[in-house]
mmCIF file of C-alpha atoms in Angstrom:
data_model
loop_
_atom_site.group_PDB
_atom_site.id
_atom_site.type_symbol
_atom_site.label_atom_id
_atom_site.label_comp_id
_atom_site.label_asym_id
_atom_site.label_seq_id
_atom_site.Cartn_x
_atom_site.Cartn_y
_atom_site.Cartn_z
ATOM 1 C CA MET A 1 6.536 -9.437 -14.087
ATOM 2 C CA ALA A 2 8.863 -6.495 -14.246
ATOM 3 C CA HIS A 3 5.960 -4.046 -14.151
ATOM 4 C CA ILE A 4 4.816 -5.450 -10.797
ATOM 5 C CA GLN A 5 8.250 -4.829 -9.301
ATOM 6 C CA ARG A 6 8.602 -1.458 -11.017
ATOM 7 C CA ASP A 7 5.187 -0.285 -9.764
ATOM 8 C CA ARG A 8 5.337 -2.125 -6.437
ATOM 9 C CA LYS A 9 5.072 0.934 -4.175
ATOM 10 C CA LYS A 10 2.115 2.381 -6.099
ATOM 11 C CA LEU A 11 0.328 -0.986 -6.192
ATOM 12 C CA LEU A 12 0.864 -1.603 -2.490
ATOM 13 C CA THR A 13 -0.555 1.848 -1.750
ATOM 14 C CA ARG A 14 -3.686 0.889 -3.692
ATOM 15 C CA VAL A 15 -3.956 -2.457 -1.900
ATOM 16 C CA ARG A 16 -3.649 -0.783 1.487
ATOM 17 C CA ARG A 17 -6.371 1.696 0.519
ATOM 18 C CA ILE A 18 -8.591 -1.235 -0.462
ATOM 19 C CA ALA A 19 -7.866 -2.920 2.861
ATOM 20 C CA GLY A 20 -8.959 0.260 4.623
ATOM 21 C CA GLN A 21 -12.163 0.395 2.610
ATOM 22 C CA VAL A 22 -12.944 -3.246 3.381
ATOM 23 C CA ALA A 23 -12.253 -2.610 7.069
ATOM 24 C CA ALA A 24 -14.652 0.349 6.950
ATOM 25 C CA LEU A 25 -17.251 -1.895 5.307
ATOM 26 C CA GLU A 26 -16.805 -4.491 8.036
ATOM 27 C CA GLN A 27 -17.151 -1.782 10.685
ATOM 28 C CA ALA A 28 -20.311 -0.448 9.032
ATOM 29 C CA LEU A 29 -21.828 -3.917 9.102
ATOM 30 C CA GLU A 30 -20.767 -4.571 12.692
ATOM 31 C CA THR A 31 -22.172 -1.303 13.987
ATOM 32 C CA GLY A 32 -25.427 -1.629 12.069
ATOM 33 C CA ASP A 33 -25.012 1.364 9.776
ATOM 34 C CA ASP A 34 -27.811 2.174 7.368
ATOM 35 C CA CYS A 35 -27.844 0.240 4.113
ATOM 36 C CA ASP A 36 -26.956 3.378 2.128
ATOM 37 C CA ALA A 37 -23.688 3.726 4.064
ATOM 38 C CA VAL A 38 -22.934 0.033 3.526
ATOM 39 C CA LEU A 39 -23.650 0.352 -0.194
ATOM 40 C CA VAL A 40 -21.306 3.342 -0.428
ATOM 41 C CA GLN A 41 -18.539 1.316 1.230
ATOM 42 C CA ILE A 42 -19.146 -1.626 -1.113
ATOM 43 C CA ALA A 43 -19.033 0.665 -4.153
ATOM 44 C CA ALA A 44 -15.822 2.298 -2.932
ATOM 45 C CA ALA A 45 -14.104 -1.068 -2.402
ATOM 46 C CA LYS A 46 -15.291 -2.372 -5.767
ATOM 47 C CA GLY A 47 -14.077 0.779 -7.525
ATOM 48 C CA ALA A 48 -10.706 0.556 -5.826
ATOM 49 C CA MET A 49 -10.312 -3.102 -6.836
ATOM 50 C CA HIS A 50 -11.288 -2.225 -10.388
ATOM 51 C CA GLY A 51 -8.685 0.542 -10.460
ATOM 52 C CA LEU A 52 -6.021 -1.864 -9.193
ATOM 53 C CA MET A 53 -6.985 -4.389 -11.855
ATOM 54 C CA LEU A 54 -6.714 -1.761 -14.587
ATOM 55 C CA GLU A 55 -3.329 -0.589 -13.307
ATOM 56 C CA VAL A 56 -1.849 -4.100 -13.338
ATOM 57 C CA MET A 57 -3.519 -4.902 -16.646
ATOM 58 C CA ALA A 58 -2.037 -1.786 -18.269
ATOM 59 C CA GLY A 59 1.431 -2.851 -17.143
ATOM 60 C CA HIS A 60 0.811 -6.353 -18.437
ATOM 61 C CA LEU A 61 -0.313 -5.069 -21.821
ATOM 62 C CA SER A 62 2.644 -2.747 -22.099
ATOM 63 C CA ASP A 63 5.346 -5.144 -20.934
ATOM 64 C CA HIS A 64 4.071 -8.543 -22.039
ATOM 65 C CA LEU A 65 2.233 -7.769 -25.261
ATOM 66 C CA VAL A 66 3.282 -4.479 -26.825
ATOM 67 C CA ALA A 67 6.983 -4.776 -25.975
ATOM 68 C CA GLU A 68 7.244 -8.565 -26.445
ATOM 69 C CA PRO A 69 9.310 -9.304 -29.572
ATOM 70 C CA ASP A 70 8.427 -13.019 -29.766
ATOM 71 C CA GLN A 71 5.148 -13.625 -31.609
ATOM 72 C CA ALA A 72 4.392 -16.920 -29.838
ATOM 73 C CA ARG A 73 4.877 -15.374 -26.400
ATOM 74 C CA ARG A 74 2.688 -12.400 -27.374
ATOM 75 C CA GLU A 75 -0.077 -14.774 -28.434
ATOM 76 C CA ALA A 76 0.237 -16.777 -25.205
ATOM 77 C CA GLU A 77 0.128 -13.615 -23.093
ATOM 78 C CA ALA A 78 -2.855 -12.339 -25.077
ATOM 79 C CA ALA A 79 -4.683 -15.612 -24.358
ATOM 80 C CA VAL A 80 -3.944 -15.266 -20.638
ATOM 81 C CA LEU A 81 -5.230 -11.693 -20.670
ATOM 82 C CA LEU A 82 -8.376 -12.613 -22.594
ATOM 83 C CA ASP A 83 -9.148 -15.386 -20.098
ATOM 84 C CA LEU A 84 -8.625 -12.956 -17.252
ATOM 85 C CA LEU A 85 -10.962 -10.411 -18.835
ATOM 86 C CA LYS A 86 -13.648 -13.049 -19.238
ATOM 87 C CA ARG A 87 -13.377 -14.012 -15.567
ATOM 88 C CA HIS A 88 -13.307 -10.380 -14.473
ATOM 89 C CA ALA A 89 -16.441 -9.537 -16.456
ATOM 90 C CA ARG A 90 -18.566 -12.176 -14.704
#
């Protein structure tokens, strides 16, 4: 996964932001914040996770499908990605 290593700093920044959002959600629940504040925190964390997924998926598409010269490997990687999309859409 060359794209993971290449984009490591950017991806870790996203993960740390997500961790902060989840911590804020936990804090909101612990302190008894109103449900609207909790929902905002949930939406922010979900959006951040979705953005991370898209970032890694774009690298996967670029490096493991578009740039892959071997047809059999491209098909295998496409199958992995399709399975992932099905699980993600649930």
